[in-house]
Each structure stands twice: as structure tokens, then as C-alpha cells.
mmCIF file of C-alpha atoms in Angstrom:
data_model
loop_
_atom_site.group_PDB
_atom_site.id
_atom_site.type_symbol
_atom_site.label_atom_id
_atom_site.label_comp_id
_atom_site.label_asym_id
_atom_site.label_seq_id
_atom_site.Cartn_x
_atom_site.Cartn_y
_atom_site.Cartn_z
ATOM 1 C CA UNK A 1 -89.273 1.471 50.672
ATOM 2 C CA UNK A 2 -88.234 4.496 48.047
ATOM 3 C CA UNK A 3 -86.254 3.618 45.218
ATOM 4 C CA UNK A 4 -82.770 4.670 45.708
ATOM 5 C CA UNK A 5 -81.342 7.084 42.526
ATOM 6 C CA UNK A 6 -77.639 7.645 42.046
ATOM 7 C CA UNK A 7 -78.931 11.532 41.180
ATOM 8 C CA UNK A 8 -79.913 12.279 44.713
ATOM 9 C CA UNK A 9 -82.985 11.721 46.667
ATOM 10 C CA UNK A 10 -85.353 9.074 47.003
ATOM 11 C CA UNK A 11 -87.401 8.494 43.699
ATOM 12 C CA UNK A 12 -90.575 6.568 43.340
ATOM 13 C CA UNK A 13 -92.305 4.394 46.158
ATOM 14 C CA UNK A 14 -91.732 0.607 45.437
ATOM 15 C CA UNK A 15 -92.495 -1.623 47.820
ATOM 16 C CA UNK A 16 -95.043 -0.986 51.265
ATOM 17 C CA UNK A 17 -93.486 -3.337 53.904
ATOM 18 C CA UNK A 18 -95.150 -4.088 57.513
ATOM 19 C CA UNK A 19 -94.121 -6.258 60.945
ATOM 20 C CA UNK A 20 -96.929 -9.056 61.609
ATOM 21 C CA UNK A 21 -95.432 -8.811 64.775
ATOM 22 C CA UNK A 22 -97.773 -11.859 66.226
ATOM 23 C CA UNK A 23 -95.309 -13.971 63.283
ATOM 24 C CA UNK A 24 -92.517 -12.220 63.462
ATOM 25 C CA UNK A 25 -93.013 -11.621 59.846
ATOM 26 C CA UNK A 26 -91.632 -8.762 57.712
ATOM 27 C CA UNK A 27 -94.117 -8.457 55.027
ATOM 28 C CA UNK A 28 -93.272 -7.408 51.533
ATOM 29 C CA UNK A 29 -96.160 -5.797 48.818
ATOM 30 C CA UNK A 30 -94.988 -5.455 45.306
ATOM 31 C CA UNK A 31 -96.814 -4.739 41.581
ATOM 32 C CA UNK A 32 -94.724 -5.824 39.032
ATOM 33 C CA UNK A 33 -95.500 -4.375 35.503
ATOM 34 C CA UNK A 34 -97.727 -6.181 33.994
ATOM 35 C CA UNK A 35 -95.700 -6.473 30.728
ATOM 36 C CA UNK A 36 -93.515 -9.128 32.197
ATOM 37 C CA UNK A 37 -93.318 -12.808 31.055
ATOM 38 C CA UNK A 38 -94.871 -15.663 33.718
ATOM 39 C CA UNK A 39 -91.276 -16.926 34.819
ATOM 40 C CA UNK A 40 -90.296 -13.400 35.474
ATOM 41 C CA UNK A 41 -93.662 -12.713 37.469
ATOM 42 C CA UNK A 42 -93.192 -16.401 39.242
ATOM 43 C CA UNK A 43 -89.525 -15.713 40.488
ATOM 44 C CA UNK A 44 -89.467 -14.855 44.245
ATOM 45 C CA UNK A 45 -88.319 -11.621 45.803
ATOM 46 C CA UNK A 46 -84.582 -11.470 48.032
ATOM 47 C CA UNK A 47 -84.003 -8.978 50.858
ATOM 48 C CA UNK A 48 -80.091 -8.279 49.806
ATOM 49 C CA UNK A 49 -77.895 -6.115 51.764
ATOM 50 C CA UNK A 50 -74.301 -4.025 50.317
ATOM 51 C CA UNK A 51 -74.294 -1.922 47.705
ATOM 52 C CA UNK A 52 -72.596 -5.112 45.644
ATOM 53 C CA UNK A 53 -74.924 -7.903 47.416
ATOM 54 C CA UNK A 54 -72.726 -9.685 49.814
ATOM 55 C CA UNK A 55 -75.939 -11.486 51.684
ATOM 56 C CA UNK A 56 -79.082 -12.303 50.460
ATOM 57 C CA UNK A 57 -81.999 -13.301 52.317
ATOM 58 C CA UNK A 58 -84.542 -15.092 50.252
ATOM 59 C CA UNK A 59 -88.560 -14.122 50.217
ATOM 60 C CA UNK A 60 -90.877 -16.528 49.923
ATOM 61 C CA UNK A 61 -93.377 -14.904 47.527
ATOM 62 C CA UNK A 62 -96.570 -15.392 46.136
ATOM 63 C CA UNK A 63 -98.493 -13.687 43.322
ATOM 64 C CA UNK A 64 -102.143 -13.048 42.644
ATOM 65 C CA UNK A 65 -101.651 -11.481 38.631
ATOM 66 C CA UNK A 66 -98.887 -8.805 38.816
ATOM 67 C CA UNK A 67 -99.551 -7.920 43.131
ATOM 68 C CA UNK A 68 -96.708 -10.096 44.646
ATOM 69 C CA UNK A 69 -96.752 -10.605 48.553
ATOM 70 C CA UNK A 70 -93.344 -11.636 50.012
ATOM 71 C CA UNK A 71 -92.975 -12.833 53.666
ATOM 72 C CA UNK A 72 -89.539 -12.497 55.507
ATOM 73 C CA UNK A 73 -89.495 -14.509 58.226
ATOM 74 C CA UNK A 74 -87.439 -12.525 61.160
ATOM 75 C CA UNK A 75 -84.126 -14.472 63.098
ATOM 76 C CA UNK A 76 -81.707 -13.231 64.692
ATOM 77 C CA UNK A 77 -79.198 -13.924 62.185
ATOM 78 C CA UNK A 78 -81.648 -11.384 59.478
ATOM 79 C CA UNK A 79 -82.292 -9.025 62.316
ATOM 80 C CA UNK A 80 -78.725 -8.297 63.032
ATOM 81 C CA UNK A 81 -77.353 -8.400 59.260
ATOM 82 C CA UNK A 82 -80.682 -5.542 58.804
ATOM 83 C CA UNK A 83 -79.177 -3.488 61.457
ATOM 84 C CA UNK A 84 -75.724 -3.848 60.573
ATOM 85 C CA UNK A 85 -76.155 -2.969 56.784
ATOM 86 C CA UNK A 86 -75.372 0.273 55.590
ATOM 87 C CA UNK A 87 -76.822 -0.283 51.575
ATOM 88 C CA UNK A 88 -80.315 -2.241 50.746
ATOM 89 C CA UNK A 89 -81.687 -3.466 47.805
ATOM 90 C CA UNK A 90 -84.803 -6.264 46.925
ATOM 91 C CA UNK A 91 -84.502 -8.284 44.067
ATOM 92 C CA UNK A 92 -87.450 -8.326 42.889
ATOM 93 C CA UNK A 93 -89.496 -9.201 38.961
ATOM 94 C CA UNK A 94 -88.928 -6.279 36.630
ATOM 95 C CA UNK A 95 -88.018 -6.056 33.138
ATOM 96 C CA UNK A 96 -84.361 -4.970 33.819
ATOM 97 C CA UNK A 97 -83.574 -7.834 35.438
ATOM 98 C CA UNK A 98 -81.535 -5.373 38.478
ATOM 99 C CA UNK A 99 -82.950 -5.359 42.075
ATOM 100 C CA UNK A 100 -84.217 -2.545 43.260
ATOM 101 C CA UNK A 101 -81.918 -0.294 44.838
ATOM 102 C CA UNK A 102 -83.102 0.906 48.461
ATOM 103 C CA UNK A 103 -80.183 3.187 49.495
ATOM 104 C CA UNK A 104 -79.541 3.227 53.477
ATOM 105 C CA UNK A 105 -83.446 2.382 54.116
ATOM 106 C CA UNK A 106 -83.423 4.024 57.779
ATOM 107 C CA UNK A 107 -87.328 3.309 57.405
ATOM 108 C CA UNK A 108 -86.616 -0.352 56.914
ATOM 109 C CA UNK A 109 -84.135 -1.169 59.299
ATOM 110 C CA UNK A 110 -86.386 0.708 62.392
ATOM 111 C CA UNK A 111 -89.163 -1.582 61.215
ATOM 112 C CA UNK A 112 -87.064 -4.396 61.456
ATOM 113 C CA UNK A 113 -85.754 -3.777 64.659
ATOM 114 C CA UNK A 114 -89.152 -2.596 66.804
ATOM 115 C CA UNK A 115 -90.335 -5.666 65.229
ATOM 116 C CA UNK A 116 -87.738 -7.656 66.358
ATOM 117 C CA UNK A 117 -87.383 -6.324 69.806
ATOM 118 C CA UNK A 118 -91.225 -6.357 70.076
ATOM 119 C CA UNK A 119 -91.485 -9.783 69.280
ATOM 120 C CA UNK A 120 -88.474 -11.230 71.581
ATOM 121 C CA UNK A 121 -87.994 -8.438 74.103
#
């Protein structure tokens, strides 16, 4: 997923997410800057949809150093909120304490739903 930048188009790649279809698993890769204090680094990431947050899915998250892996577990319930959302962002650590803003993510939510429909259908 891109950053999202008021300016206009997509800014930096953040975050590299992938379906372990076999767990119906969305799975989240993040490096945090390695500037930031262990409690920041140790706080786990959250899959939040509209632009001012109105659900949140938490991700459990682990960390190896700074490289944080997050692992959404897929329902129905998370499936359906993906596809319904029209704004993304994932809280994640970071020394502004702001999640990062994802826009409209059409790349996420067609990941989420082939790995959805994969899985169940």
C-alpha cells in the first residue's frame, strides 16, 4: 500500500501486504524507523477504515528490530467492511504518532476480496 498525500498522487511505498490464502490471512510487512523508542516499536498495527476512523480492525504484530509483520485474520465481518470502505489507513509505529493514510487502496481491497472469495468460494 502507497501512502496517500493530500497534494495528489500516491507518495512513497509503505507497507507490502499478501493473502496466505491456505489461512485466510492478510499479511502486513512494515520497517519502522529505527529512531523510535521500544514502546513505540512494540505497539501493534490496526487496519482502520474512513477518512476519520470509524472501524478499526486490530493486527496482531510482531517485530524482529524495526521489520514488523502484522497478520489480519480474514471474516466476513473484515471482508465486507474492506469492500465497503471508501478511505484506508494502518496505524502503524512512527514518530508522528498518525496512521498512515492509504487513500481508496483499490490494490488492497481486490486483495482482500480474491482472498476472501478464494478461500470460502
Amino acid at each position: 500500500m502507497r501512502g496517500d498525500s493530500n497534494a495528489g498522487p500516491a507518495t512513497d511505498l509503505i507497507f507490502q501486504i499478501e493473502c496466505l490464502r491456505a489461512e485466510r490471512v492478510l499479511l502486513f510487512r512494515f520497517d519502522a524507523w529505527d529512531g523510535l523508542p521500544p514502546a513505540e516499536l512494540n505497539r501493534h498495527m490496526s487496519l482502520v477504515l474512513g477518512f476519520n476512523g470509524e472501524v478499526g480492525f486490530p493486527i496482531p504484530t510482531t517485530r524482529d528490530g524495526t521489520h514488523l509483520l502484522g497478520r489480519l485474520a480474514l471474516t466476513e465481518r473484515i471482508a465486507s467492511s474492506v469492500r465497503d470502505a471508501r478511505y484506508f489507513m494502518i496505524d502503524a509505529p512512527n514518530d508522528m504518532n498518525e496512521a498512515y493514510h492509504g487513500g481508496e487502496a483499490p490494490a488492497l481491497k481486490r486483495l482482500t476480496r480474491e482472498c476472501w472469495e478464494r478461500t470460502v468460494g
